[in-house]
Amino acid sequence: MRYLVISDVHANLEAFDAVLAAAGTCDHVLALGDFVGYGADPNAVIDRVRSLAAVTCIRGNHDKVGSGLESTDGFNQLARRAIDWTSRQLTGDHREWLTALPEGPVVVTDLLEICHGAPFDEDAYIFDDLDATRALQGSSRPVCLFGHTHVPAAFALSRTDRVLRPLPGTRLDLSTNADTSFLVNCGAVGQPRDGDPRAAFGILDTADLSLTLVRVAYDVAKAQAKIVAAGLPEVLAHRLGVGR
Ligand code: ZN
């Protein structure tokens, strides 16, 4: 089974289409939330997700606020302005779709679970070793995929020696041994924040138990122009160009 792993598309249609094209044929898509917010194409992005043949989706914090499930209280000024605009754009049908998205974590297979923030709290951010250890200990499957930070990261925890180690490189071998669990963020499709403006995604192949982190260039200028034309804060366009 070949999975395409995406997260944090954030209404960036240009980035999303580039990822779908670069990923090639996949059996199943795992979409880890934050379909909307920040970008200029919330309805078109949801149309794209809903058109996928086999997809498992969970909700992100922007999906909850954009659909009206939660208030904007926890959002900073920038995120609030963008999500208020998003709420006004969403069709009724798409708002309903967002509202119905399940809360993570969601178990996909015996091997795999997905969450937006962390397995213990869908809105928590996993940045450092402490966060990662807690998440790995709270995960119910050997491989837990997450998003929310917009920064690619991979951790492994051996259940016997309890040593957490960050995993370098872009191709992770998940088959090492049975007592190791993995926690991986494949990065953000629509608003990367690791200094690399290219769209990020992952390919998980169960045939050889590998997870490959991939980057693909897309038409950033077009996505930026749409943000400006929509009247969204210009800093949202600028940050796409620098990957922050
Ligand atoms: Zn996000």
Tab-separated table of C-alpha atoms and ligand atoms in Angstrom:
chain	number	residue	atom	x	y	z
A	1	MET	CA	0.000	0.000	0.000
A	2	ARG	CA	1.337	3.390	-1.007
A	3	TYR	CA	0.026	6.270	1.111
A	4	LEU	CA	0.291	9.950	0.302
A	5	VAL	CA	0.595	11.901	3.569
A	6	ILE	CA	-0.498	15.538	3.535
A	7	SER	CA	-1.155	18.132	6.216
A	8	ASP	CA	-1.798	21.855	6.565
A	9	VAL	CA	-2.884	22.565	3.001
A	10	HIS	CA	-4.299	25.871	4.262
A	11	ALA	CA	-6.339	26.737	1.177
A	12	ASN	CA	-3.242	26.812	-1.039
A	13	LEU	CA	-4.528	25.232	-4.244
A	14	GLU	CA	-1.308	25.745	-6.220
A	15	ALA	CA	0.750	23.888	-3.614
A	16	PHE	CA	-1.862	21.146	-3.252
A	17	ASP	CA	-2.074	20.497	-6.996
A	18	ALA	CA	1.722	20.375	-7.260
A	19	VAL	CA	1.827	17.791	-4.467
A	20	LEU	CA	-0.898	15.642	-6.043
A	21	ALA	CA	0.966	15.707	-9.365
A	22	ALA	CA	4.358	14.957	-7.807
A	23	ALA	CA	3.022	12.125	-5.652
A	24	GLY	CA	1.927	10.106	-8.650
A	25	THR	CA	-0.324	7.118	-8.147
A	26	CYS	CA	-1.119	6.368	-4.513
A	27	ASP	CA	-3.578	3.873	-3.072
A	28	HIS	CA	-4.765	6.093	-0.241
A	29	VAL	CA	-4.376	9.676	0.982
A	30	LEU	CA	-3.954	10.538	4.652
A	31	ALA	CA	-4.930	14.180	5.255
A	32	LEU	CA	-4.007	15.460	8.695
A	33	GLY	CA	-6.109	18.605	8.929
A	34	ASP	CA	-5.995	22.380	8.430
A	35	PHE	CA	-7.476	22.291	4.971
A	36	VAL	CA	-8.454	25.959	5.250
A	37	GLY	CA	-7.165	29.208	6.775
A	38	TYR	CA	-4.467	31.623	5.513
A	39	GLY	CA	-4.809	30.839	1.798
A	40	ALA	CA	-7.191	32.135	-0.861
A	41	ASP	CA	-8.822	28.901	-2.095
A	42	PRO	CA	-10.704	27.206	0.746
A	43	ASN	CA	-13.595	25.954	-1.401
A	44	ALA	CA	-11.417	24.719	-4.254
A	45	VAL	CA	-9.105	22.872	-1.856
A	46	ILE	CA	-12.047	21.123	-0.171
A	47	ASP	CA	-13.423	20.183	-3.604
A	48	ARG	CA	-10.063	18.613	-4.416
A	49	VAL	CA	-9.931	16.624	-1.185
A	50	ARG	CA	-13.481	15.407	-1.639
A	51	SER	CA	-12.706	14.287	-5.179
A	52	LEU	CA	-9.945	11.917	-4.028
A	53	ALA	CA	-10.883	8.274	-4.463
A	54	ALA	CA	-9.561	6.975	-1.136
A	55	VAL	CA	-8.824	9.426	1.647
A	56	THR	CA	-8.847	9.487	5.435
A	57	CYS	CA	-9.225	12.991	6.879
A	58	ILE	CA	-9.056	14.473	10.352
A	59	ARG	CA	-9.702	18.032	11.406
A	60	GLY	CA	-7.239	20.767	12.320
A	61	ASN	CA	-7.719	23.814	14.523
A	62	HIS	CA	-8.355	26.078	11.513
A	63	ASP	CA	-11.034	23.688	10.244
A	64	LYS	CA	-12.786	23.876	13.608
A	65	VAL	CA	-12.741	27.661	13.758
A	66	GLY	CA	-13.474	28.171	10.061
A	67	SER	CA	-16.561	25.980	10.243
A	68	GLY	CA	-17.809	27.663	13.416
A	69	LEU	CA	-17.226	24.701	15.732
A	70	GLU	CA	-14.894	26.854	17.850
A	71	SER	CA	-14.469	30.568	18.380
A	72	THR	CA	-11.427	32.566	17.262
A	73	ASP	CA	-10.380	33.146	20.899
A	74	GLY	CA	-7.200	31.082	20.670
A	75	PHE	CA	-6.073	32.663	17.389
A	76	ASN	CA	-3.619	35.530	16.955
A	77	GLN	CA	-4.676	38.621	15.025
A	78	LEU	CA	-3.346	37.358	11.699
A	79	ALA	CA	-4.931	33.915	11.910
A	80	ARG	CA	-8.173	35.519	13.072
A	81	ARG	CA	-8.377	37.888	10.109
A	82	ALA	CA	-7.720	35.022	7.713
A	83	ILE	CA	-10.223	32.634	9.281
A	84	ASP	CA	-12.940	35.319	9.448
A	85	TRP	CA	-12.452	35.819	5.704
A	86	THR	CA	-12.471	32.038	5.182
A	87	SER	CA	-15.733	31.614	7.102
A	88	ARG	CA	-17.414	34.139	4.852
A	89	GLN	CA	-16.198	32.334	1.711
A	90	LEU	CA	-17.124	28.756	2.601
A	91	THR	CA	-20.156	27.259	0.909
A	92	GLY	CA	-22.733	25.730	3.229
A	93	ASP	CA	-21.879	22.285	1.945
A	94	HIS	CA	-18.181	22.729	2.608
A	95	ARG	CA	-18.835	24.170	6.048
A	96	GLU	CA	-20.819	21.025	6.861
A	97	TRP	CA	-18.028	18.833	5.540
A	98	LEU	CA	-15.490	20.605	7.758
A	99	THR	CA	-17.781	20.332	10.772
A	100	ALA	CA	-18.109	16.578	10.288
A	101	LEU	CA	-14.357	15.893	10.134
A	102	PRO	CA	-13.294	13.520	12.918
A	103	GLU	CA	-11.052	14.514	15.791
A	104	GLY	CA	-7.648	12.841	15.855
A	105	PRO	CA	-6.052	10.556	16.647
A	106	VAL	CA	-7.623	8.196	14.131
A	107	VAL	CA	-6.269	4.662	13.791
A	108	VAL	CA	-5.728	3.830	10.115
A	109	THR	CA	-4.247	0.334	10.408
A	110	ASP	CA	-2.482	-1.816	13.012
A	111	LEU	CA	0.693	-0.013	11.951
A	112	LEU	CA	-0.517	3.521	11.760
A	113	GLU	CA	-2.416	6.348	13.406
A	114	ILE	CA	-2.788	9.994	12.434
A	115	CYS	CA	-3.375	13.167	14.437
A	116	HIS	CA	-3.255	16.894	13.746
A	117	GLY	CA	-1.308	18.141	16.770
A	118	ALA	CA	-0.541	15.251	19.123
A	119	PRO	CA	-2.202	11.949	20.031
A	120	PHE	CA	-2.987	13.261	23.514
A	121	ASP	CA	-4.437	16.589	22.302
A	122	GLU	CA	-5.382	17.486	18.726
A	123	ASP	CA	-4.397	21.122	19.328
A	124	ALA	CA	-1.008	20.533	21.042
A	125	TYR	CA	2.236	21.379	19.246
A	126	ILE	CA	5.097	18.888	19.121
A	127	PHE	CA	8.329	20.846	18.843
A	128	ASP	CA	10.912	19.428	21.221
A	129	ASP	CA	12.047	16.112	22.669
A	130	LEU	CA	9.773	16.435	25.684
A	131	ASP	CA	6.686	16.910	23.492
A	132	ALA	CA	7.802	14.042	21.247
A	133	THR	CA	8.383	11.639	24.137
A	134	ARG	CA	4.951	12.338	25.573
A	135	ALA	CA	3.376	11.870	22.152
A	136	LEU	CA	5.189	8.609	21.482
A	137	GLN	CA	4.217	7.226	24.859
A	138	GLY	CA	0.596	8.212	24.214
A	139	SER	CA	0.446	6.786	20.729
A	140	SER	CA	-1.472	3.540	20.207
A	141	ARG	CA	0.335	2.426	17.035
A	142	PRO	CA	3.994	1.908	16.035
A	143	VAL	CA	3.806	4.806	13.573
A	144	CYS	CA	2.090	8.080	14.457
A	145	LEU	CA	1.889	10.840	11.839
A	146	PHE	CA	1.206	14.427	12.877
A	147	GLY	CA	1.101	17.969	11.489
A	148	HIS	CA	0.185	21.378	12.964
A	149	THR	CA	3.727	22.796	13.380
A	150	HIS	CA	4.335	23.048	9.605
A	151	VAL	CA	7.889	21.795	10.224
A	152	PRO	CA	9.068	18.338	9.078
A	153	ALA	CA	10.392	16.263	11.971
A	154	ALA	CA	10.888	12.610	12.826
A	155	PHE	CA	11.473	10.892	16.153
A	156	ALA	CA	11.910	7.288	17.204
A	157	LEU	CA	11.462	5.844	20.666
A	158	SER	CA	12.611	2.424	21.743
A	159	ARG	CA	10.174	1.006	24.276
A	160	THR	CA	12.926	-0.937	26.015
A	161	ASP	CA	15.621	1.658	26.537
A	162	ARG	CA	13.298	4.664	26.242
A	163	VAL	CA	15.831	6.639	24.281
A	164	LEU	CA	14.360	9.233	22.021
A	165	ARG	CA	16.320	10.100	18.939
A	166	PRO	CA	15.605	12.473	16.077
A	167	LEU	CA	15.820	10.778	12.698
A	168	PRO	CA	17.968	12.539	10.106
A	169	GLY	CA	17.510	12.294	6.362
A	170	THR	CA	14.476	12.176	4.166
A	171	ARG	CA	13.961	8.435	3.832
A	172	LEU	CA	13.010	6.726	7.069
A	173	ASP	CA	13.219	2.999	7.538
A	174	LEU	CA	10.290	2.070	9.771
A	175	SER	CA	11.169	-1.610	9.858
A	176	THR	CA	14.095	-1.400	12.317
A	177	ASN	CA	12.598	-3.521	15.074
A	178	ALA	CA	9.348	-4.296	16.775
A	179	ASP	CA	9.945	-2.349	19.959
A	180	THR	CA	10.510	1.019	18.293
A	181	SER	CA	7.753	3.522	17.689
A	182	PHE	CA	7.934	6.430	15.279
A	183	LEU	CA	6.496	9.924	15.286
A	184	VAL	CA	6.746	11.812	12.016
A	185	ASN	CA	5.642	15.174	10.660
A	186	CYS	CA	5.930	15.236	6.869
A	187	GLY	CA	5.642	19.042	6.833
A	188	ALA	CA	3.035	21.444	5.481
A	189	VAL	CA	1.680	21.421	1.948
A	190	GLY	CA	0.393	24.969	1.887
A	191	GLN	CA	2.460	27.014	4.332
A	192	PRO	CA	5.892	25.536	5.144
A	193	ARG	CA	7.687	27.161	8.081
A	194	ASP	CA	11.129	25.550	7.981
A	195	GLY	CA	12.682	28.105	5.653
A	196	ASP	CA	12.069	26.019	2.522
A	197	PRO	CA	9.116	27.469	0.576
A	198	ARG	CA	8.524	24.274	-1.417
A	199	ALA	CA	5.406	22.254	-0.579
A	200	ALA	CA	6.055	19.292	1.735
A	201	PHE	CA	4.455	15.845	1.810
A	202	GLY	CA	5.240	12.235	2.602
A	203	ILE	CA	5.025	8.869	0.860
A	204	LEU	CA	4.565	5.899	3.174
A	205	ASP	CA	5.105	2.564	1.443
A	206	THR	CA	4.058	-0.469	3.461
A	207	ALA	CA	5.786	-2.824	0.987
A	208	ASP	CA	9.233	-1.928	2.346
A	209	LEU	CA	8.068	0.020	5.449
A	210	SER	CA	9.617	3.246	4.289
A	211	LEU	CA	8.479	6.820	4.775
A	212	THR	CA	9.947	9.353	2.369
A	213	LEU	CA	9.746	13.096	3.018
A	214	VAL	CA	9.420	14.994	-0.249
A	215	ARG	CA	9.494	18.662	-1.314
A	216	VAL	CA	8.101	20.047	-4.539
A	217	ALA	CA	8.285	23.556	-6.014
A	218	TYR	CA	4.987	25.169	-6.979
A	219	ASP	CA	3.720	28.471	-8.376
A	220	VAL	CA	4.217	30.537	-5.217
A	221	ALA	CA	3.699	33.820	-7.072
A	222	LYS	CA	0.239	32.744	-8.185
A	223	ALA	CA	-0.814	31.731	-4.674
A	224	GLN	CA	0.585	35.019	-3.344
A	225	ALA	CA	-1.284	37.076	-5.947
A	226	LYS	CA	-4.561	35.396	-5.024
A	227	ILE	CA	-4.027	36.177	-1.333
A	228	VAL	CA	-3.419	39.844	-2.089
A	229	ALA	CA	-6.356	40.025	-4.522
A	230	ALA	CA	-8.654	38.480	-1.901
A	231	GLY	CA	-7.819	41.270	0.536
A	232	LEU	CA	-6.160	38.891	2.992
A	233	PRO	CA	-3.202	40.271	5.024
A	234	GLU	CA	-0.221	40.693	2.691
A	235	VAL	CA	2.144	39.110	5.202
A	236	LEU	CA	0.390	35.803	4.442
A	237	ALA	CA	1.535	36.139	0.844
A	238	HIS	CA	5.050	37.198	1.836
A	239	ARG	CA	5.620	34.266	4.174
A	240	LEU	CA	4.924	31.740	1.396
A	241	GLY	CA	7.917	33.152	-0.480
A	242	VAL	CA	10.307	32.578	2.417
A	243	GLY	CA	8.794	29.436	3.924
A	244	ARG	CA	8.139	30.992	7.341
B	1	ZN	ZN	-1.795	24.552	10.250
